[in-house]
Protein backbone atom coordinates (compact mmCIF):
# COMPACT_ATOMS: atom_id res chain seq x y z
CA UNK A 1 0.00 0.00 0.00
CA UNK A 2 1.22 3.48 -0.69
CA UNK A 3 0.19 6.16 1.69
CA UNK A 4 0.05 9.52 -0.09
CA UNK A 5 -0.44 11.63 3.05
CA UNK A 6 3.23 12.55 3.40
CA UNK A 7 3.47 13.58 -0.24
CA UNK A 8 0.29 15.65 0.08
CA UNK A 9 1.56 17.43 3.18
CA UNK A 10 4.89 18.16 1.48
CA UNK A 11 3.08 19.62 -1.54
CA UNK A 12 0.91 21.80 0.71
CA UNK A 13 3.93 22.92 2.75
CA UNK A 14 5.79 23.86 -0.44
CA UNK A 15 2.81 25.85 -1.73
CA UNK A 16 2.56 23.60 -4.79
CA UNK A 17 -1.04 22.40 -4.45
CA UNK A 18 -2.52 22.06 -7.94
CA UNK A 19 0.92 21.94 -9.55
CA UNK A 20 1.89 18.40 -8.55
CA UNK A 21 -0.43 15.44 -9.04
CA UNK A 22 -0.51 12.79 -6.33
CA UNK A 23 -2.23 9.42 -6.46
CA UNK A 24 -2.01 6.64 -3.92
CA UNK A 25 -3.68 3.66 -2.35
CA UNK A 26 -5.23 4.26 1.03
CA UNK A 27 -8.58 4.73 2.71
CA UNK A 28 -7.21 6.79 5.59
CA UNK A 29 -9.45 9.73 6.48
CA UNK A 30 -6.64 12.23 5.86
CA UNK A 31 -6.07 10.78 2.39
CA UNK A 32 -9.74 11.10 1.49
CA UNK A 33 -9.84 14.66 2.87
CA UNK A 34 -6.87 15.55 0.64
CA UNK A 35 -8.74 14.02 -2.32
CA UNK A 36 -11.81 16.05 -1.40
CA UNK A 37 -9.88 19.33 -1.29
CA UNK A 38 -7.98 18.56 -4.51
CA UNK A 39 -4.50 18.11 -3.03
CA UNK A 40 -4.52 14.41 -4.00
CA UNK A 41 -5.87 13.63 -7.47
CA UNK A 42 -7.14 10.13 -6.66
CA UNK A 43 -6.94 7.34 -4.12
CA UNK A 44 -7.42 3.65 -4.78
CA UNK A 45 -9.65 2.40 -1.95
CA UNK A 46 -9.80 -1.28 -1.04
CA UNK A 47 -13.00 -3.19 -0.32
CA UNK A 48 -12.68 -3.16 3.47
CA UNK A 49 -15.75 -5.31 4.12
CA UNK A 50 -14.42 -8.25 2.10
CA UNK A 51 -10.92 -7.80 3.54
CA UNK A 52 -12.32 -8.14 7.05
CA UNK A 53 -14.65 -10.99 6.09
CA UNK A 54 -11.85 -13.09 4.60
CA UNK A 55 -9.53 -12.32 7.50
CA UNK A 56 -12.05 -13.48 10.10
CA UNK A 57 -13.29 -16.55 8.23
CA UNK A 58 -9.75 -17.73 7.45
CA UNK A 59 -8.66 -17.12 11.05
CA UNK A 60 -11.62 -19.11 12.41
CA UNK A 61 -10.84 -22.00 10.07
CA UNK A 62 -7.20 -21.99 11.17
CA UNK A 63 -8.20 -21.82 14.84
CA UNK A 64 -10.52 -24.80 14.29
CA UNK A 65 -7.58 -26.80 12.93
CA UNK A 66 -8.37 -26.59 9.22
CA UNK A 67 -5.54 -26.28 6.74
CA UNK A 68 -5.87 -22.86 5.15
CA UNK A 69 -2.99 -23.25 2.71
CA UNK A 70 0.42 -21.74 2.24
CA UNK A 71 -0.35 -19.43 -0.64
CA UNK A 72 -2.97 -16.92 -1.56
CA UNK A 73 -5.65 -17.96 -4.00
CA UNK A 74 -5.97 -14.68 -5.88
CA UNK A 75 -9.34 -15.62 -7.34
CA UNK A 76 -10.68 -16.05 -3.82
CA UNK A 77 -8.86 -13.30 -1.96
CA UNK A 78 -8.77 -10.46 -4.48
CA UNK A 79 -11.18 -8.09 -2.76
CA UNK A 80 -10.89 -5.41 -5.40
CA UNK A 81 -10.60 -1.67 -5.09
CA UNK A 82 -12.21 1.50 -6.37
CA UNK A 83 -10.67 4.68 -7.74
CA UNK A 84 -11.94 7.65 -5.74
CA UNK A 85 -11.70 11.13 -7.23
CA UNK A 86 -12.66 14.51 -5.79
CA UNK A 87 -16.33 14.29 -6.82
CA UNK A 88 -16.83 11.07 -4.81
CA UNK A 89 -14.51 11.68 -1.86
CA UNK A 90 -17.26 12.92 0.49
CA UNK A 91 -19.34 9.80 -0.25
CA UNK A 92 -16.45 7.55 0.83
CA UNK A 93 -15.64 9.68 3.88
CA UNK A 94 -19.25 9.38 5.01
CA UNK A 95 -19.39 5.65 4.22
CA UNK A 96 -16.16 4.75 6.00
CA UNK A 97 -16.12 7.28 8.84
CA UNK A 98 -19.73 8.34 9.31
CA UNK A 99 -21.59 11.32 7.95
CA UNK A 100 -20.78 14.71 9.42
PDB file of C-alpha atoms in Angstrom:
ATOM      1  CA  UNK A   1       0.000   0.000   0.000  1.00  0.00           C
ATOM      2  CA  UNK A   2       1.219   3.479  -0.693  1.00  0.00           C
ATOM      3  CA  UNK A   3       0.191   6.161   1.692  1.00  0.00           C
ATOM      4  CA  UNK A   4       0.049   9.523  -0.094  1.00  0.00           C
ATOM      5  CA  UNK A   5      -0.440  11.628   3.051  1.00  0.00           C
ATOM      6  CA  UNK A   6       3.232  12.550   3.403  1.00  0.00           C
ATOM      7  CA  UNK A   7       3.467  13.578  -0.235  1.00  0.00           C
ATOM      8  CA  UNK A   8       0.291  15.649   0.080  1.00  0.00           C
ATOM      9  CA  UNK A   9       1.560  17.430   3.175  1.00  0.00           C
ATOM     10  CA  UNK A  10       4.892  18.160   1.476  1.00  0.00           C
ATOM     11  CA  UNK A  11       3.080  19.620  -1.545  1.00  0.00           C
ATOM     12  CA  UNK A  12       0.908  21.800   0.711  1.00  0.00           C
ATOM     13  CA  UNK A  13       3.934  22.917   2.750  1.00  0.00           C
ATOM     14  CA  UNK A  14       5.788  23.855  -0.443  1.00  0.00           C
ATOM     15  CA  UNK A  15       2.811  25.846  -1.728  1.00  0.00           C
ATOM     16  CA  UNK A  16       2.561  23.602  -4.794  1.00  0.00           C
ATOM     17  CA  UNK A  17      -1.042  22.396  -4.449  1.00  0.00           C
ATOM     18  CA  UNK A  18      -2.522  22.059  -7.938  1.00  0.00           C
ATOM     19  CA  UNK A  19       0.922  21.944  -9.553  1.00  0.00           C
ATOM     20  CA  UNK A  20       1.890  18.397  -8.553  1.00  0.00           C
ATOM     21  CA  UNK A  21      -0.434  15.444  -9.040  1.00  0.00           C
ATOM     22  CA  UNK A  22      -0.513  12.790  -6.334  1.00  0.00           C
ATOM     23  CA  UNK A  23      -2.232   9.419  -6.456  1.00  0.00           C
ATOM     24  CA  UNK A  24      -2.014   6.643  -3.923  1.00  0.00           C
ATOM     25  CA  UNK A  25      -3.683   3.663  -2.349  1.00  0.00           C
ATOM     26  CA  UNK A  26      -5.228   4.264   1.031  1.00  0.00           C
ATOM     27  CA  UNK A  27      -8.584   4.727   2.711  1.00  0.00           C
ATOM     28  CA  UNK A  28      -7.212   6.788   5.587  1.00  0.00           C
ATOM     29  CA  UNK A  29      -9.451   9.727   6.477  1.00  0.00           C
ATOM     30  CA  UNK A  30      -6.642  12.225   5.858  1.00  0.00           C
ATOM     31  CA  UNK A  31      -6.070  10.783   2.389  1.00  0.00           C
ATOM     32  CA  UNK A  32      -9.741  11.103   1.492  1.00  0.00           C
ATOM     33  CA  UNK A  33      -9.839  14.664   2.867  1.00  0.00           C
ATOM     34  CA  UNK A  34      -6.873  15.553   0.640  1.00  0.00           C
ATOM     35  CA  UNK A  35      -8.738  14.016  -2.316  1.00  0.00           C
ATOM     36  CA  UNK A  36     -11.809  16.049  -1.399  1.00  0.00           C
ATOM     37  CA  UNK A  37      -9.880  19.328  -1.287  1.00  0.00           C
ATOM     38  CA  UNK A  38      -7.978  18.556  -4.507  1.00  0.00           C
ATOM     39  CA  UNK A  39      -4.499  18.110  -3.032  1.00  0.00           C
ATOM     40  CA  UNK A  40      -4.524  14.413  -3.998  1.00  0.00           C
ATOM     41  CA  UNK A  41      -5.874  13.633  -7.470  1.00  0.00           C
ATOM     42  CA  UNK A  42      -7.137  10.130  -6.658  1.00  0.00           C
ATOM     43  CA  UNK A  43      -6.935   7.341  -4.124  1.00  0.00           C
ATOM     44  CA  UNK A  44      -7.418   3.652  -4.781  1.00  0.00           C
ATOM     45  CA  UNK A  45      -9.650   2.399  -1.947  1.00  0.00           C
ATOM     46  CA  UNK A  46      -9.795  -1.279  -1.040  1.00  0.00           C
ATOM     47  CA  UNK A  47     -13.001  -3.190  -0.324  1.00  0.00           C
ATOM     48  CA  UNK A  48     -12.683  -3.163   3.470  1.00  0.00           C
ATOM     49  CA  UNK A  49     -15.746  -5.306   4.123  1.00  0.00           C
ATOM     50  CA  UNK A  50     -14.418  -8.250   2.101  1.00  0.00           C
ATOM     51  CA  UNK A  51     -10.919  -7.803   3.541  1.00  0.00           C
ATOM     52  CA  UNK A  52     -12.317  -8.141   7.051  1.00  0.00           C
ATOM     53  CA  UNK A  53     -14.648 -10.988   6.091  1.00  0.00           C
ATOM     54  CA  UNK A  54     -11.845 -13.095   4.596  1.00  0.00           C
ATOM     55  CA  UNK A  55      -9.530 -12.318   7.499  1.00  0.00           C
ATOM     56  CA  UNK A  56     -12.049 -13.477  10.102  1.00  0.00           C
ATOM     57  CA  UNK A  57     -13.288 -16.551   8.229  1.00  0.00           C
ATOM     58  CA  UNK A  58      -9.751 -17.731   7.445  1.00  0.00           C
ATOM     59  CA  UNK A  59      -8.662 -17.115  11.048  1.00  0.00           C
ATOM     60  CA  UNK A  60     -11.615 -19.105  12.414  1.00  0.00           C
ATOM     61  CA  UNK A  61     -10.843 -21.999  10.067  1.00  0.00           C
ATOM     62  CA  UNK A  62      -7.199 -21.988  11.168  1.00  0.00           C
ATOM     63  CA  UNK A  63      -8.201 -21.817  14.842  1.00  0.00           C
ATOM     64  CA  UNK A  64     -10.517 -24.800  14.289  1.00  0.00           C
ATOM     65  CA  UNK A  65      -7.580 -26.797  12.929  1.00  0.00           C
ATOM     66  CA  UNK A  66      -8.366 -26.586   9.224  1.00  0.00           C
ATOM     67  CA  UNK A  67      -5.542 -26.280   6.738  1.00  0.00           C
ATOM     68  CA  UNK A  68      -5.872 -22.863   5.150  1.00  0.00           C
ATOM     69  CA  UNK A  69      -2.989 -23.248   2.713  1.00  0.00           C
ATOM     70  CA  UNK A  70       0.421 -21.739   2.241  1.00  0.00           C
ATOM     71  CA  UNK A  71      -0.349 -19.430  -0.637  1.00  0.00           C
ATOM     72  CA  UNK A  72      -2.968 -16.916  -1.555  1.00  0.00           C
ATOM     73  CA  UNK A  73      -5.650 -17.963  -4.002  1.00  0.00           C
ATOM     74  CA  UNK A  74      -5.968 -14.681  -5.883  1.00  0.00           C
ATOM     75  CA  UNK A  75      -9.341 -15.623  -7.336  1.00  0.00           C
ATOM     76  CA  UNK A  76     -10.678 -16.052  -3.822  1.00  0.00           C
ATOM     77  CA  UNK A  77      -8.860 -13.300  -1.963  1.00  0.00           C
ATOM     78  CA  UNK A  78      -8.770 -10.464  -4.480  1.00  0.00           C
ATOM     79  CA  UNK A  79     -11.183  -8.092  -2.764  1.00  0.00           C
ATOM     80  CA  UNK A  80     -10.887  -5.408  -5.401  1.00  0.00           C
ATOM     81  CA  UNK A  81     -10.599  -1.669  -5.088  1.00  0.00           C
ATOM     82  CA  UNK A  82     -12.211   1.500  -6.372  1.00  0.00           C
ATOM     83  CA  UNK A  83     -10.665   4.681  -7.738  1.00  0.00           C
ATOM     84  CA  UNK A  84     -11.935   7.650  -5.739  1.00  0.00           C
ATOM     85  CA  UNK A  85     -11.704  11.134  -7.230  1.00  0.00           C
ATOM     86  CA  UNK A  86     -12.661  14.514  -5.792  1.00  0.00           C
ATOM     87  CA  UNK A  87     -16.330  14.293  -6.817  1.00  0.00           C
ATOM     88  CA  UNK A  88     -16.826  11.071  -4.813  1.00  0.00           C
ATOM     89  CA  UNK A  89     -14.513  11.683  -1.864  1.00  0.00           C
ATOM     90  CA  UNK A  90     -17.259  12.915   0.493  1.00  0.00           C
ATOM     91  CA  UNK A  91     -19.342   9.802  -0.246  1.00  0.00           C
ATOM     92  CA  UNK A  92     -16.454   7.554   0.834  1.00  0.00           C
ATOM     93  CA  UNK A  93     -15.637   9.676   3.880  1.00  0.00           C
ATOM     94  CA  UNK A  94     -19.254   9.384   5.012  1.00  0.00           C
ATOM     95  CA  UNK A  95     -19.389   5.655   4.217  1.00  0.00           C
ATOM     96  CA  UNK A  96     -16.161   4.748   6.004  1.00  0.00           C
ATOM     97  CA  UNK A  97     -16.121   7.276   8.839  1.00  0.00           C
ATOM     98  CA  UNK A  98     -19.733   8.340   9.308  1.00  0.00           C
ATOM     99  CA  UNK A  99     -21.593  11.319   7.950  1.00  0.00           C
ATOM    100  CA  UNK A 100     -20.778  14.715   9.416  1.00  0.00           C
TER     101      UNK A 100
END
